[in-house]
Each structure stands twice: as C-alpha cells, then as structure tokens.
Amino acid sequence: MSYAEIIVNQKSAKADKPYTYRIPEELAKIIEPGKRVVVPFGRFNKLEIGMVVSIEDSASSDFKYKNILDVLDKNPLVDTDMIQLAYWMKNEYLCSFSEAIQTVLPPGDFREIKTYIKISKFVETEELSKLQRQIMEHIADGKAVIIDELKERLDTAGLMTAIQDLEEKQLIELSFDIAQLGKGKTQKFVKPIMQYNEGLGIIGHRATKQQLLWDEIWGSFEIPVSDLLQNCNTSLSVLKILEARNMVEIIEKSIQESPIGIDVARYSKIELNSSQRKVYSSIEGHPGEAFLIHGITGSGKTEIYLQLVEGMLSKGKDSIILVPEIALTPQTIDRFAGRFGNKVAILHSGLTQTERFDQWRRIKSGEYKIVVGARSAIFAPFNDLGLIVIDEEHENTYKSSINPKYSTYEVAMKRCSMSGSTLVLGTATPSVETYYRALKGDLKLLEINTRATPMQLPEIQVVDMRKELSEGNRSMVSRLLYEEMKAALGDGRQIIIFLNRRGYSGSIVCRSCGYVSKCDSCEVSMTYHKSNSRLRCHYCGSTKPIPILCPICGSSYIRGFGVGTEKVEEMLNKMFPGKVIVRMDSDAVRNKVDYERILTSMKQGEIDILIGTQMISKGLDFPNVTVVGIIAADITLNLPDFRSPERTFQLTTQVAGRAGRGEWVGKVILQTYNPEHYSIQFSRNSDYKGFYDEEIKLRKALKYPPFLRMGVITVFGKDNNRVKFAVEKWHLLLKGVIGDNNEVEILGPHPAPLEKINGNHRYQIVLKFGYNIQKQVADALDRVFIEDKERIRQNDIKVSIDLDPVSIL
Ligand code: ADP
Ligand code: ZN
Ligand code: ZN
C-alpha cells in the first residue's frame, strides 16, 4: 500500500503540514508528486483539490487514512526537484512549509488551473477503446476543451488513463491555463488624473485608507485594481470614493500577451576580446561548476553572459539570468531581448497575477528558454536548466526579506547541483563573503582587469570637506567639483551627481533643545520633502506637516539637517542657470515609464546634469558623461551596520564606473568628511583586493561573517510590555535548548536598532555561531520558534528569523 502527502489549501497558514492520503490501487500508476488530486477533506469530507508533494511506501502511523478520489493532471504542474527545493528551504531558512512551497507553485491558486485537451491528428479509430473514441469525437472540431467538461459528459472512471494513452500515441495535445482569465479577456486598471498634492488636499488627514490608496496609485501610476486593493488591504468602496472625486480613472484594458515591448532594437553579437574569451572558455569548458567573474565596470561581462546563453540554446538548455532589480537594469534587458527575441521571458515586479501565471505557463511548456528577472526568477520552472547567472552578485536585493528568507546564491547553488547546471556570479565589487568563498575554492575565480572598449578607468579625486569648510566654502559643492562641472558643461559634456539620500534635507532638528521630528509609528526621524512641504517617514511612508515652532521648547530655530537630493537640485539650479538638471530618485521616478523617459533624454543629450540616488549607480552607460560627483560618501559610511564600509566601497566604485564610458577620460570627485577611511582610500585607487584584505582582517577580529554565521531573531508587536515579556521567555527557552556551548554566542534580548516600525515595538536576539554547529542551532531555532509555535505563540506577537541577514536594523 502506498500513501501520498498532499497540500490542500496553499494559502492557509494553519494547514502548515501536508496531509497523508491513501493511494488506491487503480490510481497508483498515474499519481506523481506535482500532480493535482481530488480528496475528501475535513470533518464533512468536502471535496477539495490538493497537490501531491511526496509519495511514501508506508504511512507513519496505522491511522485509517482517507483515499484519494481522482487525479486531475496528466503531467505534473511542479517538478519533483522543485518540491525538494522547497523542503530544503524550509529546513535551511526556518520558515513554514506553506511559505516554502509557495515559491515553487504556479502563481495564483493552483486549484483554478484547467487542463485543456486538443486533437493533434485524425486517425483511424479502430485501435482505440470506446472511451477514447468518445474523447476523440468530442474534440474532433479542433477546439481546445477543458478536461472537466469531458468529465461531466463521459464516464470518469479511467478517463485520465485513456487520455494518457492518447497523448502517448500523439493523437492529442495537453496544455494548461487559468480558465476564466483566458485570452481576449480584459482587466481593470486605475490611474491618477489629478496632481499628487492636490489629491492629498482633498483627502484630508483623517482618511488614512484613501491616503494609502492615493500613495499606492501614484507609486505605480497605472495598476490593476485587484492588485491595488490587495496591496492596500482595502475594499473597492474606498477606491470608488476617489473615483467619485475625479481623482482617478478606472480603465479597462485587454490583457497583454507578451511583456516584452515590440520595439526592442536588435543587439548584435560582439566578438569577445582576449580577456573575455579566456573567461568564456573556462566556463564553457567546465559545465556544472560555479564561477565568480570579478571584472571591472565596463569589462564586458554582459557579452560573456550572452554568449554563454547562446551556447546553452544550441544544446537545447535553459538559462536563468538574475539582475538586482528589474527597473534598475533596462540595458541588460534590452541586450537579452535584443539578441534572443521571443525566447526571453522578462519577470519583473510590475506583472499582474494573470501575466505572471502566463509567463510561468510558457516557461513550463518550453516556449521560453531564457528568463531575465529579479531574485524570485531563480524559481523559474524550467525542465532542462543549464545555466544560472547572478549579475551584480553583491547587491542586497539577492537576499529575500520575506519568508522564506533565502539567499539567492544558496538557492542557485542548490538548483545547479540538482540539475548539473553551471553557476556564474559577476560583479566589479564582489561581496566579502563571495570573494572569501572564491579564494577558498567554492567558486572558481576569473578576473578581467581591462575595459572592453578602449577607455580608461576614470580618475578618482577625494576632496576633504572639512578643509573646504575651514577655507571658507560653506557650500555642499567643493571648489574642485564646481570647476570640473563648469569645464565639462562648457565642453558640452554631461554630469552625474550622486547622493544617497532623497528628500530636501535629513531630519528637522531644533537647534535650541535638540528635538528631532520623528515618525509617530516608527520612532525614526522623518525626512523633509520640500516638493510637497511635508515630513515623510521613509519606513512607513506616512507624512506630517512641518513644525514652525519646536513642539518641545517653542523655539522657532528649528531647521533641516543634512542634505538630500531635492536640495542639491535646488542649489545646482542656482549655480548653473539655464542648464537642464533632472533628479532621479524614488520620489521623482514613480514608475518604469518615468525611468525610461529620463534615461532616453539623458542618452540623447537633453539633460546636462543628472542627480540621483542608488538608482543611477547601476548598469547605466552614457558615453557623454565625463564628470561624476559623489556629494557625501559619508551617508552610507555612517550607518550602524558592520557592512557599511563594504557598501561604501561598492557604491563609490559603481557610481565612479558611470564616468568615462565614451572617448574622453572621466573624472570622479568624491567628497567626504572621512578621507582617511580605508574604504574611501581603496575605492580612490580602484583597489578591490586592498579593500578586501583590510576588511577581512576586521571581520575575523570582530567575529563577523564569513567567519561565523549570524542569526537575528526579531520579535515584534504593538504592546511593548507583552513583546518584552515574550522575547525574554523565548530567550530563556532558546538558551535552554542550545545548552552550554561556547561556539554559540547569544546576544540580547535588546531593543532592535530601529526600535519601532509601523507601530510595532521590536526586540532582537542575535546569534553568532560557527559553521560546524549550524545544524544544531537551526534545530534549536526550529524547535523553539517553528515547531512549538502554536503552543507558545500569541496572536499579537510576531517573530522573524533571519539567517545571515544583509542588514540588522
Ligand atoms: P560590464 O557588464 O562588465 O560592466 P558591459 O557588458 O556593459 O560591461 O560592457 C561595456 C561596453 O563594452 C558595452 O557597451 C559593450 O557593448 C561593450 N563591449 C563588450 N564586449 C566588447 C568587445 N569584445 N568589443 C567591443 N566592445 C565590447
Ligand atoms: Zn526645541
Ligand atoms: Zn513611519
């Protein structure tokens, strides 16, 4: 007798374990993991659709299990490998089973997927059974029919077996889709038809739900109504209020077939230079291995990826290309789409649920051979994977911030080892952890030290801003930067100015008593945005008016502190009147369309000075930019996180790489109050190895990754006392389970660096432990926080477990 483990409702958090069912003899041959089945569920044996996740030869107890009633799929919707991957993630990242399995299931609700059957060949019907002949007659007109429809009309016993046989004889074709959302269907979208500020005025302060919607609508400009309501967790009636006030328009559009625009220019193959060729051959010659390409900005890594993918295509194999954030790397997308056309699927966050399913279905059916996408594209359901590329591997976005809190690198390693695929990481500034692994031999290190085109790396000059001040320059632009900008503009060149803080200024501070304007629900200082004259919290997005008098001491000497991109924009406009100055940060750029519009006008030379945050640091290639100014490298350097020197090095190197991509040598002016800092010094000399050697010494001395693993447990909830009580109880439990072990350091519990976010009080327990005992620690965490969770967890208190977090705030 065999048994199947079945998940029934994929969305329910309660049913966190699969259920066991008995497989009746007649279904034994066709049941497989990844296929959907019909089972009687619950006390009243309601019929439910479930999915098989594993098959066992014996049951774990002699409990009388219910029988599976029917099998719905001829082919598994999800590969066994992918289900294995989900089990592995559950153990590795300590999340619930449903959270882990969700990543590999088709987008949406698997119960809504319908299988279609279509005739592919008309033949003599003698060798077919009566049921098979009935099926063939039913689909004789060539239209695709949902299998359920056959079930209603024909004898259901043996139907799946009959269909299976017909498919093997190649008389029919099977495909799947979401029935009610088929082709030619439309979807409702909402877009704003009033200025943002005007809208805010109409909504008023009390209507927080409307405000939330308004922000979300402006944040995406045009968004499917269903996605909007789900994101904001609100109902249609609230949206209707905005419509009635003529603030938004609801439009109906037909669902897009393919998300790649039709107007992508062809991107022809470039012959590799000798350094590129060396790297390419090493990878090509060792399929199934893992590589790190450490190549300076502009060394032509993308062309290597493209040609590796081409090699895969010729072998009939599939490729996954991961990029940090899709909107941030349009040039990479254009190159892939421009070379491989309709073989490429682009998975970006702007896709609707329907589009996401459609992409998934086409990848699964082999229509696409290449996927370019952000982090979650690592789960693309390819059947014959050959290559995974992680571009800009050092980026934070490769660590998931929601459960399962996976590292994309680790998942990629796992997928590669299951499928024998090649893994390629690429970057100009490897993360310390990755470089350490490469030196240890986990990855093969390949280096490129020359640019692909005959351009030199830009010259980086560091300006000590303390000296500027002492010599009488109170402006945030140094004299050197000013002179270089003036000269470049005089020659008709373009300039990029980088500052990693949006808004007008940092917090509003009272110079008399030191009061700082903080967000009521987050306890973090709010940022002054001059464009809408409000303070805005960068954590929860809420806004408030700017105080005219200090609410504590009544002083009127209350001012903004620190500069943001808005202020830089205002100042440069005064400094260089008549020049076209454009700001690019998440306030100015609300969607992909804005983003692309700015890139295009920059490329066409319509912009003289582009000011921006991290948004401008990656993957942009403007040949006419000769000067790059970094206004305050210190903003990143001063964050309370052990990775801030690393981040500073990465950011300055990436930003500097934007200069001198044309025929002129670029100049980079880096302004700082900490010119002696090793991170600044090594980036000035473009010396990654020097930086790494210094940084790795510190990591070792201070016991940080990659020498130890870290685990951060954040406990949070609305009621401070209850949260505090719970975290202390868990801390004791955890200490008890781990026991006396000098290889585990348990720090805390203490208030998290961000003590309060969104009204939640937050406390942390931080673990540092050796790689040799990670299994033990994981088991302990699993026991305390996952297995026992129903027993000890209270509804109003939540726990987040993050292993090797990229940020500990
Ligand atoms: P990276 O990704 O390493 O920063 P890119 O792939 O963006 O570098 O390449 C930088 C520029 O060099 C691009 O404009 C690209 O078209 C060009 N390029 C790449 N390989 C070659 C080559 N072999 N010969 C000439 N130009 C090349
Ligand atoms: Zn005051
Ligand atoms: Zn807030």
Coordinates of C-alpha atoms in Angstrom, one line a residue, residues 310-684:
E310 CA 23.8 31.2 -26.8
G311 CA 25.8 28.1 -26.1
M312 CA 23.0 26.7 -23.9
L313 CA 20.4 27.4 -26.6
S314 CA 22.5 25.4 -29.0
K315 CA 22.4 22.4 -26.6
G316 CA 18.7 22.9 -26.1
K317 CA 19.2 24.0 -22.5
D318 CA 17.5 26.8 -20.5
S319 CA 19.1 29.8 -18.7
I320 CA 18.2 32.0 -15.8
I321 CA 19.7 35.5 -15.7
L322 CA 19.2 37.3 -12.4
V323 CA 19.6 41.1 -12.1
P324 CA 19.3 43.1 -8.9
E325 CA 16.1 44.9 -9.6
I326 CA 14.5 44.9 -12.9
A327 CA 13.6 48.5 -13.3
L328 CA 17.2 49.3 -12.5
T329 CA 18.8 47.4 -15.3
P330 CA 17.0 48.2 -18.5
Q331 CA 20.2 48.0 -20.5
T332 CA 20.7 44.3 -19.6
I333 CA 17.1 43.5 -20.5
D334 CA 17.4 45.3 -23.9
R335 CA 20.5 43.3 -24.7
F336 CA 19.0 40.0 -23.9
A337 CA 15.7 40.7 -25.6
G338 CA 17.6 42.4 -28.5
R339 CA 19.6 39.2 -29.1
F340 CA 17.2 36.4 -28.3
G341 CA 13.9 38.0 -29.0
N342 CA 10.8 35.9 -28.1
K343 CA 12.8 33.2 -26.4
V344 CA 13.2 35.5 -23.5
A345 CA 10.7 36.0 -20.7
I346 CA 11.1 39.1 -18.5
L347 CA 9.9 38.6 -15.0
H348 CA 9.5 41.9 -13.3
S349 CA 7.6 43.0 -10.3
G350 CA 5.1 45.0 -12.4
L351 CA 3.4 41.9 -13.8
T352 CA -0.2 41.3 -12.8
Q353 CA -1.2 37.9 -11.4
T354 CA -2.5 36.8 -14.7
E355 CA 0.6 37.9 -16.6
R356 CA 2.7 36.1 -14.0
F357 CA 0.8 32.9 -14.5
D358 CA 1.0 33.2 -18.2
Q359 CA 4.8 33.6 -18.1
W360 CA 5.0 30.7 -15.7
R361 CA 3.0 28.5 -18.1
R362 CA 5.1 29.4 -21.1
I363 CA 8.3 28.7 -19.3
K364 CA 7.0 25.4 -18.1
S365 CA 5.8 24.4 -21.6
G366 CA 9.2 25.2 -23.1
E367 CA 8.1 28.2 -25.1
Y368 CA 10.7 30.3 -23.4
K369 CA 14.3 29.2 -23.0
I370 CA 15.7 32.2 -21.2
V371 CA 14.4 34.1 -18.2
V372 CA 15.7 37.5 -17.1
G373 CA 14.4 38.6 -13.8
A374 CA 14.8 39.7 -10.2
R375 CA 15.5 37.4 -7.3
S376 CA 12.4 35.2 -7.5
A377 CA 13.1 34.3 -11.1
I378 CA 15.5 31.7 -9.5
F379 CA 12.3 29.6 -9.2
A380 CA 11.5 29.7 -12.9
P381 CA 10.1 26.2 -13.7
F382 CA 12.5 25.2 -16.4
N383 CA 12.6 21.5 -17.2
D384 CA 16.1 21.5 -18.7
L385 CA 18.2 24.1 -16.8
G386 CA 21.8 24.5 -17.9
L387 CA 22.9 28.0 -16.6
I388 CA 22.2 30.4 -13.8
V389 CA 23.8 33.9 -13.9
I390 CA 23.7 36.2 -11.0
D391 CA 24.7 39.7 -12.2
E392 CA 25.9 42.3 -9.7
E393 CA 26.0 39.5 -7.1
H394 CA 26.9 41.8 -4.3
E395 CA 23.5 43.5 -4.3
N396 CA 21.3 43.3 -1.2
T397 CA 18.2 42.5 -3.1
Y398 CA 19.5 39.0 -3.6
K399 CA 18.6 38.2 0.0
S400 CA 14.9 37.8 0.4
S401 CA 13.4 40.0 3.1
I402 CA 10.2 37.9 3.4
N403 CA 9.8 34.2 4.3
P404 CA 11.5 32.1 3.1
K405 CA 14.4 34.5 3.8
Y406 CA 16.6 32.8 1.3
S407 CA 20.0 33.7 -0.2
T408 CA 19.7 33.6 -3.9
Y409 CA 23.2 32.4 -4.2
E410 CA 22.5 29.4 -2.0
V411 CA 19.3 28.5 -3.8
A412 CA 21.1 28.8 -7.1
M413 CA 23.8 26.5 -5.8
K414 CA 21.2 24.0 -4.8
R415 CA 19.4 24.2 -8.2
C416 CA 22.6 23.9 -10.0
S417 CA 23.7 20.8 -8.1
M418 CA 20.3 19.2 -8.6
S419 CA 20.3 19.8 -12.4
G420 CA 24.1 19.8 -13.1
S421 CA 23.9 23.4 -14.2
T422 CA 26.6 26.0 -14.4
L423 CA 26.5 28.9 -11.9
V424 CA 28.1 32.3 -12.9
L425 CA 28.3 35.2 -10.5
G426 CA 29.5 38.5 -11.9
T427 CA 30.4 41.9 -10.4
A428 CA 33.1 44.6 -10.2
T429 CA 32.9 44.6 -6.4
P430 CA 32.3 41.1 -5.0
S431 CA 30.7 40.9 -1.6
V432 CA 33.3 40.0 1.1
E433 CA 31.6 36.7 1.6
T434 CA 31.6 35.7 -2.0
Y435 CA 35.2 36.7 -2.5
Y436 CA 36.2 34.7 0.6
R437 CA 34.4 31.6 -0.9
A438 CA 36.1 32.1 -4.2
L439 CA 39.6 32.2 -2.5
K440 CA 38.6 29.1 -0.6
G441 CA 37.8 27.3 -3.8
D442 CA 34.0 27.0 -3.5
L443 CA 33.8 29.1 -6.7
K444 CA 36.4 29.4 -9.4
L445 CA 37.7 33.0 -9.6
L446 CA 38.0 34.6 -13.0
E447 CA 39.3 38.1 -13.4
I448 CA 39.1 40.8 -16.0
N449 CA 41.1 44.0 -15.4
T450 CA 40.6 45.8 -18.6
R451 CA 37.6 47.6 -20.1
A452 CA 36.1 46.1 -23.2
T453 CA 36.2 49.3 -25.2
P454 CA 39.4 51.4 -25.4
M455 CA 38.6 53.6 -22.5
Q456 CA 40.5 54.1 -19.3
L457 CA 39.1 53.8 -15.8
P458 CA 38.2 57.2 -14.5
E459 CA 40.5 59.1 -12.2
I460 CA 39.1 59.5 -8.7
Q461 CA 39.9 62.5 -6.6
V462 CA 39.0 62.7 -3.0
V463 CA 38.0 66.1 -1.5
D464 CA 38.2 66.6 2.2
M465 CA 35.1 68.6 3.0
R466 CA 36.4 69.7 6.5
K467 CA 39.1 71.5 4.7
E468 CA 36.6 73.1 2.3
L469 CA 34.7 74.4 5.3
S470 CA 37.8 75.7 7.2
E471 CA 38.9 77.5 4.0
G472 CA 35.5 79.3 3.8
N473 CA 33.5 77.2 1.4
R474 CA 30.2 76.6 3.2
S475 CA 28.5 75.1 0.1
M476 CA 28.0 71.4 -0.3
V477 CA 29.9 71.5 -3.6
S478 CA 33.6 71.7 -3.3
R479 CA 35.6 74.1 -5.4
L480 CA 37.2 71.3 -7.3
L481 CA 33.8 69.7 -8.2
Y482 CA 32.5 73.1 -9.2
E483 CA 35.5 73.8 -11.5
E484 CA 35.2 70.4 -13.2
M485 CA 31.5 70.8 -13.7
K486 CA 31.9 74.2 -15.2
A487 CA 34.6 72.9 -17.6
A488 CA 32.5 69.9 -18.6
L489 CA 29.4 71.9 -19.3
G490 CA 31.5 74.3 -21.3
D491 CA 32.6 71.4 -23.5
G492 CA 29.0 70.2 -23.9
R493 CA 29.5 67.1 -21.8
Q494 CA 27.1 65.6 -19.2
I495 CA 27.5 65.2 -15.5
I496 CA 26.1 62.8 -12.9
I497 CA 25.8 63.8 -9.3
F498 CA 25.2 61.1 -6.7
L499 CA 23.8 61.4 -3.2
N500 CA 22.4 58.6 -1.3
R501 CA 19.6 60.5 0.4
R502 CA 16.3 61.5 -1.1
G503 CA 14.2 64.4 0.1
Y504 CA 15.3 68.0 0.7
S505 CA 17.1 67.5 3.9
G506 CA 17.5 64.9 6.6
S507 CA 15.6 65.3 9.8
I508 CA 14.2 68.6 11.2
V509 CA 16.1 69.4 14.3
C510 CA 15.5 72.1 17.0
R511 CA 18.8 74.0 17.4
S512 CA 17.8 75.2 20.8
C513 CA 16.8 72.0 22.6
G514 CA 17.8 69.2 20.2
Y515 CA 14.3 68.0 19.5
V516 CA 14.1 65.8 16.3
S517 CA 10.9 65.3 14.4
K518 CA 10.2 61.6 14.4
C519 CA 7.5 59.4 12.9
D520 CA 4.8 58.5 15.4
S521 CA 4.6 54.9 14.5
C522 CA 8.3 54.2 13.7
E523 CA 10.4 56.2 16.1
V524 CA 12.8 57.1 13.3
S525 CA 13.5 60.7 12.2
M526 CA 11.4 61.9 9.3
T527 CA 12.8 63.4 6.1
Y528 CA 11.8 66.9 4.9
H529 CA 10.4 66.9 1.4
K530 CA 10.2 70.4 0.0
S531 CA 8.2 69.4 -3.1
N532 CA 5.1 68.7 -1.1
S533 CA 6.2 70.7 2.0
R534 CA 5.8 67.7 4.3
L535 CA 7.9 65.5 6.5
R536 CA 7.9 61.9 5.3
C537 CA 8.8 58.7 7.0
H538 CA 11.0 56.5 4.7
Y539 CA 9.9 53.4 6.6
C540 CA 6.2 53.5 6.6
G541 CA 5.5 56.4 4.1
S542 CA 3.3 58.4 6.4
T543 CA 3.6 62.2 6.3
K544 CA 3.1 65.2 8.6
P545 CA 3.3 68.9 8.3
I546 CA 6.5 70.7 9.1
P547 CA 6.5 72.3 12.6
I548 CA 7.0 76.1 12.5
L549 CA 7.9 76.2 16.2
C550 CA 9.6 73.5 18.2
P551 CA 6.8 71.4 19.9
I552 CA 9.0 71.0 23.0
C553 CA 10.6 74.3 23.7
G554 CA 8.7 76.6 21.4
S555 CA 11.8 77.9 19.7
S556 CA 11.5 79.0 16.1
Y557 CA 15.1 78.0 15.4
I558 CA 14.1 74.6 14.0
R559 CA 15.7 73.6 10.8
G560 CA 16.5 70.8 8.4
F561 CA 19.8 69.0 9.0
G562 CA 21.9 67.3 6.3
V563 CA 21.3 67.5 2.6
G564 CA 19.1 65.4 0.3
T565 CA 18.7 65.2 -3.5
E566 CA 16.0 67.9 -3.6
K567 CA 18.3 70.4 -2.0
V568 CA 21.1 69.6 -4.3
E569 CA 18.8 70.1 -7.3
E570 CA 17.7 73.5 -6.0
M571 CA 21.3 74.6 -5.4
L572 CA 22.7 73.4 -8.7
N573 CA 19.9 75.2 -10.5
K574 CA 21.1 78.4 -8.9
M575 CA 24.7 77.5 -9.6
F576 CA 24.2 76.7 -13.3
P577 CA 21.2 78.7 -14.5
G578 CA 19.9 77.7 -17.9
K579 CA 21.2 74.1 -17.7
V580 CA 18.9 71.2 -17.8
I581 CA 19.0 69.5 -14.4
V582 CA 17.0 66.4 -13.7
R583 CA 16.6 64.5 -10.4
M584 CA 16.2 60.7 -10.4
D585 CA 15.2 59.1 -7.1
S586 CA 12.2 57.2 -5.9
D587 CA 10.2 60.4 -5.3
A588 CA 10.8 61.8 -8.8
V589 CA 10.5 58.5 -10.6
R590 CA 7.3 56.8 -9.9
N591 CA 7.3 54.1 -12.5
K592 CA 9.1 52.4 -15.3
V593 CA 7.8 54.9 -17.8
D594 CA 9.3 57.9 -15.9
Y595 CA 12.5 56.0 -15.5
E596 CA 12.9 55.1 -19.2
R597 CA 11.9 58.6 -20.2
I598 CA 14.8 60.1 -18.2
L599 CA 17.3 57.5 -19.4
T600 CA 16.3 58.3 -23.0
S601 CA 16.7 62.0 -22.7
M602 CA 19.9 61.5 -20.9
K603 CA 21.2 59.4 -23.7
Q604 CA 20.0 61.9 -26.3
G605 CA 22.0 64.6 -24.5
E606 CA 18.9 66.6 -23.5
I607 CA 20.0 66.6 -19.8
D608 CA 23.1 68.4 -18.7
I609 CA 23.2 67.2 -15.0
L610 CA 21.5 64.1 -13.7
I611 CA 21.2 64.0 -9.9
G612 CA 20.3 60.7 -8.3
T613 CA 20.4 58.1 -5.5
Q614 CA 21.4 54.5 -5.9
M615 CA 19.0 54.4 -8.8
I616 CA 21.7 55.9 -11.0
S617 CA 24.6 53.7 -9.8
K618 CA 23.9 50.6 -11.7
G619 CA 24.2 49.4 -15.3
L620 CA 23.8 52.8 -17.0
D621 CA 26.0 53.5 -19.9
F622 CA 26.2 57.2 -21.0
P623 CA 29.2 57.8 -23.3
N624 CA 29.0 61.6 -22.9
V625 CA 29.3 61.7 -19.1
T626 CA 32.7 62.9 -18.2
V627 CA 32.3 64.1 -14.6
V628 CA 30.7 62.2 -11.7
G629 CA 30.4 63.9 -8.3
I630 CA 29.8 62.0 -5.1
I631 CA 28.4 64.6 -2.7
A632 CA 28.7 62.9 0.6
A633 CA 30.2 59.4 0.7
D634 CA 29.7 59.5 4.5
I635 CA 25.9 58.9 4.4
T636 CA 26.5 55.2 3.7
L637 CA 29.7 55.0 5.8
N638 CA 27.9 56.2 9.0
L639 CA 25.1 53.6 9.1
P640 CA 25.2 51.4 12.2
D641 CA 25.9 48.2 10.4
F642 CA 29.1 46.2 10.2
R643 CA 28.7 46.1 6.4
S644 CA 28.8 49.9 5.9
P645 CA 32.4 50.1 4.8
E646 CA 31.8 47.4 2.3
R647 CA 28.6 49.2 1.0
T648 CA 30.5 52.4 0.7
F649 CA 33.2 50.8 -1.3
Q650 CA 30.7 49.1 -3.6
L651 CA 28.6 52.2 -4.1
T652 CA 31.5 54.6 -4.9
T653 CA 33.0 52.0 -7.3
Q654 CA 29.7 51.5 -9.1
V655 CA 29.0 55.2 -9.3
A656 CA 32.5 56.0 -10.5
G657 CA 32.1 53.4 -13.2
R658 CA 29.5 55.6 -14.8
A659 CA 32.2 58.1 -15.8
G660 CA 34.3 58.0 -18.9
R661 CA 32.4 55.4 -20.9
G662 CA 32.9 57.4 -24.1
E663 CA 36.1 58.5 -25.8
W664 CA 37.1 61.0 -23.0
V665 CA 38.7 60.2 -19.8
G666 CA 36.2 60.5 -17.0
K667 CA 36.7 62.4 -13.7
V668 CA 35.2 61.4 -10.4
I669 CA 35.2 63.8 -7.5
L670 CA 34.4 62.1 -4.2
Q671 CA 33.6 64.4 -1.3
T672 CA 33.8 63.2 2.3
Y673 CA 34.4 64.2 5.9
N674 CA 36.4 61.0 6.4
P675 CA 39.1 61.0 3.6
E676 CA 41.4 58.7 5.6
H677 CA 38.9 55.9 5.9
Y678 CA 40.2 52.7 4.3
S679 CA 37.0 52.2 2.3
I680 CA 37.4 55.7 0.7
Q681 CA 41.2 55.2 0.2
F682 CA 40.9 51.9 -1.6
S683 CA 38.0 53.0 -3.8
R684 CA 40.0 56.0 -4.8

